[in-house]
XYZ file of C-alpha atoms in Angstrom:
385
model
C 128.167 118.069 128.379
C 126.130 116.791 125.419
C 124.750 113.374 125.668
C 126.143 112.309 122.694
C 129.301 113.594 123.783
C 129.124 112.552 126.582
C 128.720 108.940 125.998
C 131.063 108.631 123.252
C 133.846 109.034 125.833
C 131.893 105.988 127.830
C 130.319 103.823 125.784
C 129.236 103.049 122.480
C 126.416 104.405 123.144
C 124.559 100.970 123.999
C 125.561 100.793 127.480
C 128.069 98.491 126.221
C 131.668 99.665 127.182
C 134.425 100.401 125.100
C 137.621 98.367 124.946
C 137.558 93.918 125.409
C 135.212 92.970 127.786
C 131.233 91.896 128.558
C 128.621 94.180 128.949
C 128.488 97.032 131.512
C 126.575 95.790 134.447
C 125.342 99.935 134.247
C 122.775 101.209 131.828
C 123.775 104.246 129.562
C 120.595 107.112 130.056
C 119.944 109.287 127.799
C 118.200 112.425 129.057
C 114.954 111.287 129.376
C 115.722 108.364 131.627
C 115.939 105.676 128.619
C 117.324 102.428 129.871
C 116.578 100.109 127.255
C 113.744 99.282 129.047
C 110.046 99.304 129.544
C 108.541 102.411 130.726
C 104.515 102.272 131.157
C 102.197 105.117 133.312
C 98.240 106.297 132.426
C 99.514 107.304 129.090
C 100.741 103.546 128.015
C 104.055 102.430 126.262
C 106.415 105.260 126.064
C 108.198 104.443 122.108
C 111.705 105.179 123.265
C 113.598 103.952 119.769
C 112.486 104.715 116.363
C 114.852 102.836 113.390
C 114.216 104.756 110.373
C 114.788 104.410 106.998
C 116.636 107.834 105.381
C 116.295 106.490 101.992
C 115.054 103.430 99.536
C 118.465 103.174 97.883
C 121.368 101.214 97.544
C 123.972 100.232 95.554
C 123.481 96.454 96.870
C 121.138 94.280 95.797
C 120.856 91.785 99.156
C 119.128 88.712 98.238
C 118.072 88.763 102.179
C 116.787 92.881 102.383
C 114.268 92.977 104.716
C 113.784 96.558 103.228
C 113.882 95.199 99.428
C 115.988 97.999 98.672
C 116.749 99.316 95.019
C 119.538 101.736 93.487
C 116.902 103.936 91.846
C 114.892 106.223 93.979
C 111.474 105.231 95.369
C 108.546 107.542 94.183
C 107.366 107.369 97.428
C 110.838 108.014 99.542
C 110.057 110.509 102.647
C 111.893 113.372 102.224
C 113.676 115.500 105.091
C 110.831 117.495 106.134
C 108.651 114.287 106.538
C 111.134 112.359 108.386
C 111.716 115.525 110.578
C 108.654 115.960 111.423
C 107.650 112.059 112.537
C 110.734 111.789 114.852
C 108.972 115.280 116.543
C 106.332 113.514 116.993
C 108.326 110.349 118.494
C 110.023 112.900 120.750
C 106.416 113.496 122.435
C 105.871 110.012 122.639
C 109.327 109.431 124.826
C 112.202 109.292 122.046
C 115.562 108.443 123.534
C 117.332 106.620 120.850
C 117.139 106.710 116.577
C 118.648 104.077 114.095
C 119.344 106.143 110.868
C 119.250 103.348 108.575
C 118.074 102.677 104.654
C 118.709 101.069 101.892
C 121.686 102.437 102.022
C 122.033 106.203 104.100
C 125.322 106.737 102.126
C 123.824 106.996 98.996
C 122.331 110.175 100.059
C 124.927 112.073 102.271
C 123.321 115.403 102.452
C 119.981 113.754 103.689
C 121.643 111.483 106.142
C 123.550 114.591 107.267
C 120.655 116.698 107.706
C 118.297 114.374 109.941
C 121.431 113.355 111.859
C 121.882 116.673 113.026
C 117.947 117.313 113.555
C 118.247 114.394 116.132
C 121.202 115.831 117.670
C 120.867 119.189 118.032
C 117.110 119.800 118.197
C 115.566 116.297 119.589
C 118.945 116.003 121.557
C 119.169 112.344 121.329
C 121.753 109.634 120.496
C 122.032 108.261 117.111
C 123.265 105.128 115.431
C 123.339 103.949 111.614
C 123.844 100.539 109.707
C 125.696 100.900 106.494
C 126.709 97.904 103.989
C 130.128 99.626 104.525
C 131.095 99.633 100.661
C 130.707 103.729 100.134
C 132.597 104.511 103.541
C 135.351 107.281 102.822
C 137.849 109.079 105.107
C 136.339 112.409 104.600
C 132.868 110.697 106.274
C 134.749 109.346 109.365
C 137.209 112.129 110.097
C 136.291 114.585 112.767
C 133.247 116.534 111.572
C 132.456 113.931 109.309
C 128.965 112.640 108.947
C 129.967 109.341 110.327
C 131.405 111.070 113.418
C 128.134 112.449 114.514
C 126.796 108.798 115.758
C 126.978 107.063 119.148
C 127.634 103.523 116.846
C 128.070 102.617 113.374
C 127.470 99.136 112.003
C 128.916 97.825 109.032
C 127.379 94.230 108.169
C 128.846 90.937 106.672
C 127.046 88.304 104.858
C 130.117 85.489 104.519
C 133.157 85.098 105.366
C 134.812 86.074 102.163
C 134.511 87.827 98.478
C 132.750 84.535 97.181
C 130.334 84.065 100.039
C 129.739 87.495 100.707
C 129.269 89.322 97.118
C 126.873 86.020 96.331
C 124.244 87.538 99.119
C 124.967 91.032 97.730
C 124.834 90.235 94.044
C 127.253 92.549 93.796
C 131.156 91.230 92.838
C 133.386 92.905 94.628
C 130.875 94.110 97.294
C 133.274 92.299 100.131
C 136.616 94.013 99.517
C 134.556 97.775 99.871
C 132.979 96.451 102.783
C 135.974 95.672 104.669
C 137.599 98.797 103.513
C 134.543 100.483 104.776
C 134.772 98.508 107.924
C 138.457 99.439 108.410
C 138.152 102.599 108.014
C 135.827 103.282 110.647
C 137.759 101.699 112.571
C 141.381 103.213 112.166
C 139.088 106.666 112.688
C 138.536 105.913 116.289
C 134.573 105.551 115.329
C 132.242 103.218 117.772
C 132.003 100.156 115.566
C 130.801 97.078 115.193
C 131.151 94.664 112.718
C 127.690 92.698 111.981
C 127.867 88.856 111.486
C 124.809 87.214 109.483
C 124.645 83.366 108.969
C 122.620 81.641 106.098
C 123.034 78.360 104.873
C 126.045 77.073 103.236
C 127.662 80.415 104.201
C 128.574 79.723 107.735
C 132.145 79.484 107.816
C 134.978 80.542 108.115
C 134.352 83.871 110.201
C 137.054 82.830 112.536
C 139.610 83.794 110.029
C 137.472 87.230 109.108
C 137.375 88.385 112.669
C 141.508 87.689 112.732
C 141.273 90.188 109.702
C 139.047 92.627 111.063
C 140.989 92.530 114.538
C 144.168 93.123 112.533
C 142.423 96.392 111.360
C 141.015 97.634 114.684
C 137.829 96.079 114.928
C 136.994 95.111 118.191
C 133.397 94.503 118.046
C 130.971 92.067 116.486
C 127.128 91.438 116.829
C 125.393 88.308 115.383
C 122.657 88.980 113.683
C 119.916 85.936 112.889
C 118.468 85.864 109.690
C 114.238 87.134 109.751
C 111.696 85.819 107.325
C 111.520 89.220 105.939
C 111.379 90.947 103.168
C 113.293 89.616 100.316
C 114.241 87.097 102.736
C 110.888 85.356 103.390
C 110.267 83.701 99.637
C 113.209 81.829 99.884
C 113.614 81.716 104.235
C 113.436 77.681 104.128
C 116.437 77.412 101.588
C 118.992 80.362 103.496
C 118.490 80.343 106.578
C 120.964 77.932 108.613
C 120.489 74.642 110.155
C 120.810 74.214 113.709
C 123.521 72.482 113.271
C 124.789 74.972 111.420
C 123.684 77.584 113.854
C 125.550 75.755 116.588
C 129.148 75.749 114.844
C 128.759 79.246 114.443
C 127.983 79.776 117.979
C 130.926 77.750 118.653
C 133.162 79.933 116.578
C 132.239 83.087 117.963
C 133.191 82.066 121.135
C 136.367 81.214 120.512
C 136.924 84.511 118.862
C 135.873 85.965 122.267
C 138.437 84.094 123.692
C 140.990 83.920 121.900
C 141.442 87.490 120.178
C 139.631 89.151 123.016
C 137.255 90.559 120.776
C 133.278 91.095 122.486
C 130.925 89.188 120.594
C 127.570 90.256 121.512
C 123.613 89.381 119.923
C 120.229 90.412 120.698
C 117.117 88.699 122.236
C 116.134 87.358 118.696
C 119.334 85.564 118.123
C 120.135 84.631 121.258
C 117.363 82.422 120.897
C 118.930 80.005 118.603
C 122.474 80.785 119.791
C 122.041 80.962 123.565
C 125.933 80.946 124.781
C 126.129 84.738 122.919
C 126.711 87.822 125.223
C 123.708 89.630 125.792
C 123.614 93.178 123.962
C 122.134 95.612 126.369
C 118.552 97.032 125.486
C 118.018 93.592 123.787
C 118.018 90.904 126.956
C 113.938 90.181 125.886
C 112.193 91.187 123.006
C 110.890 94.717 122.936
C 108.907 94.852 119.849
C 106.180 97.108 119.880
C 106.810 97.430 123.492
C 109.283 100.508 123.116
C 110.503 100.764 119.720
C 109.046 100.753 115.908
C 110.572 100.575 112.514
C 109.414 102.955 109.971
C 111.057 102.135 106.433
C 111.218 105.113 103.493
C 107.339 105.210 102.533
C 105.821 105.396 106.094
C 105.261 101.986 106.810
C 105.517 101.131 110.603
C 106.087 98.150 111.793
C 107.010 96.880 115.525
C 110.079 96.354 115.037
C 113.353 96.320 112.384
C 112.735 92.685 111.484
C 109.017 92.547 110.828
C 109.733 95.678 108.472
C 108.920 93.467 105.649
C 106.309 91.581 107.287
C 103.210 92.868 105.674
C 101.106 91.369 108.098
C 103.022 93.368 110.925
C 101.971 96.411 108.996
C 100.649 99.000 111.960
C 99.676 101.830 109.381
C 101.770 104.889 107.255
C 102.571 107.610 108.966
C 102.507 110.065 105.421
C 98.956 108.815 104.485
C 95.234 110.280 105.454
C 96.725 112.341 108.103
C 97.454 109.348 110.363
C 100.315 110.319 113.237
C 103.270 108.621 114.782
C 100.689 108.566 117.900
C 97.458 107.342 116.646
C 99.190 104.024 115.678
C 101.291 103.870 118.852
C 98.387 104.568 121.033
C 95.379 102.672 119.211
C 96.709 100.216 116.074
C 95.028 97.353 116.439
C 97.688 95.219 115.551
C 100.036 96.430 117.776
C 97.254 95.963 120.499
C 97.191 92.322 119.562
C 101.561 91.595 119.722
C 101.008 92.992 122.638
C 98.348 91.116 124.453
C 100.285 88.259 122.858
C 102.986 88.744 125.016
C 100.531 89.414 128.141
C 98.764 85.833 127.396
C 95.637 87.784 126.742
C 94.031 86.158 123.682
C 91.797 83.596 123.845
C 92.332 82.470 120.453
C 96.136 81.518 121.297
C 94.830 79.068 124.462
C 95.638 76.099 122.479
C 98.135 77.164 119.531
C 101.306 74.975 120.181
C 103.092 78.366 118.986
C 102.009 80.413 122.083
C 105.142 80.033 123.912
C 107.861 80.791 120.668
C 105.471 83.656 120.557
C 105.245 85.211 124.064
C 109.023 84.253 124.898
C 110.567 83.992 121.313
C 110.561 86.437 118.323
C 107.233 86.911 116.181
C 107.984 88.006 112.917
C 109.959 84.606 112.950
C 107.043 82.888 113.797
C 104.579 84.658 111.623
C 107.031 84.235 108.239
C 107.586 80.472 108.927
C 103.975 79.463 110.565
C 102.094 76.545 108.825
C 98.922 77.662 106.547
C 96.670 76.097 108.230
C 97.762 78.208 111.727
C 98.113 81.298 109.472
C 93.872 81.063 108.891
C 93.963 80.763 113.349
C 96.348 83.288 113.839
C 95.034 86.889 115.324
C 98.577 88.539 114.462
C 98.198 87.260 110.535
C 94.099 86.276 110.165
C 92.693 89.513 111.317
C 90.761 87.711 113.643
C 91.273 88.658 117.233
């Protein structure tokens, strides 16, 4: 049987299992031995996960989009062939798992379609996509539908309610499509889960939305912390939540866990300021630039989905003078330096009081918050090394 297949009747494709519950004590595999985790030999860091961005687009204007997304076209948007032919070259370098993400992949079904089935049926691995939820239809979640091709969907929410959320998205009205979106992936049977994104002033009242979504089918939420990216970084110090803050919605989670029996899970990154979360497997430590890279519509690379609109995380474009997927994976000097980061192999980071947020904690946090006068110390944002 097909590994997508396959682990649709399992999991969600995450390792995590379906139904109320923590994580699976046992890894999902894909058929290249993926486990979520690190897999070095002669040849390096095999990249086993590749998020990509389909398109530029979206019908959202998210005053936090790491991507900076836009509802016209980009001149520069890859098109299929492009994206076809980097995940090929991905495949070579270990490729087990692809985020088909955007802008928004809805506003371009065809596209979405077409590299969703390139991944399936000739790189033969798993797929997952993040949508804003608002252009979801029945026709995209029914059997055969493009939504019914992935391993997990994600559908994301920025507040509580239409106030909270539609101010983030700019958009009025933005919250009621969402949740229509959201419930009708889940009263298709689809692998969901329902994204949960705190910023300041905006922090509660998710208890009552996750009695809503439950209501609906949802059984499944990730919190997602808020990166100094993007669109997000000008204006980081003013949304992003205080610990206190940070703490009450911590606290609320929980109790949804408990008391609707819902599984509330978070990655390494927010984990750190949220610590009580259940771990979401493939995420227990941070794994950017270790086994995974983000590459947004124009060919940017980046370590990892959150630095994608770190500019000083930039590892290269894949579409420009003939660079490949491999050259920056195997020799980008920037991705040399996260790395010996995390190894404690740079001199220059001896005395930075930093160090430790930066080998143990997330980086693109601490490279979109970090103090000017660090910035001109920094190897990761000075160029020095």
């Amino acid at each position: 049987m097909r590994w997508h297949r396959k682990a649709r009747e399992n999991t969600d494709g995450r390792g995590v299992h379906r139904g109320v519950g923590r994580i699976s004590n046992k890894p999902a595999r894909c058929p290249g031995g993926c486990t979520g985790e690190t897999n070095m030999g002669r040849d390096g860091y095999s990249l086993e996960h590749v998020d990509i961005e389909v398109n530029h687009r979206c019908n959202l204007a998210c005053r936090h989009c790491s991507a900076r997304a836009a509802k016209g076209r980009a001149p520069e948007e890859m098109s299929v062939a492009q994206i076809k032919g980097i995940l090929s070259q991905a495949k070579e370098l270990g490729l087990c798992k692809v985020g088909l993400t955007g802008g928004e992949p809805l506003r371009d079904v065809a596209k979405l379609e077409e590299v969703a089935r390139f991944c399936l049926d000739v790189l033969d691995v798993p797929i997952h996509t993040h949508t804003n939820g608002t252009l979801v239809t029945e026709e995209h979640c029914k059997p055969g539908g493009v939504l019914a091709l992935f391993e997990a969907v994600s559908v994301t929410f920025l507040g509580a309610n239409a106030e909270k959320h539609d101010y983030m998205t700019r958009v009025k009205g933005s919250f009621d499509g969402t949740f229509r979106g959201a419930e009708t992936c889940a009263q298709a049977g689809l692998p969901l889960s329902c994204y949960f994104i705190p910023t300041h002033g905006l922090c509660g009242g998710f208890k009552g939305l996750a009695q809503q979504l439950k209501g609906v089918g949802v059984t499944r939420i990730r919190a997602m912390a808020l990166a100094p990216s993007g669109r997000a970084r000008p204006i980081f110090g003013e949304t992003a939540p205080t610990r206190d803050e940070l703490r009450e919605f911590e606290k609320d989670l929980l109790t949804i866990a408990d008391g609707l029996g819902m599984n509330i899970e978070a990655g390494n990154c927010t984990r750190l300021s949220m610590p009580g979360l259940a771990v979401l497997r493939g995420h227990e430590q941070c794994m950017s630039g270790v086994n995974r890279v983000h590459i947004n519509s124009k060919g940017d690379v980046f370590p990892c989905t959150a630095a994608s609109g770190v500019r000083e995380l930039r590892l290269g474009n894949v579409r420009k003078n003939g660079t490949l997927l491999n050259d920056l994976w195997r020799t980008s000097p920037q991705l040399e330096k996260i790395r010996r980061v995390r190894r404690q192999q740079l001199p220059s980071c001896a005395e930075c009081t930093l160090r430790p947020k930066c080998q143990h904690g997330c980086t693109v946090r601490n490279c979109g918050t970090m103090p000017e006068a660090m910035r001109q110390l920094c190897p990761l944002v000075s160029g020095t090394s």
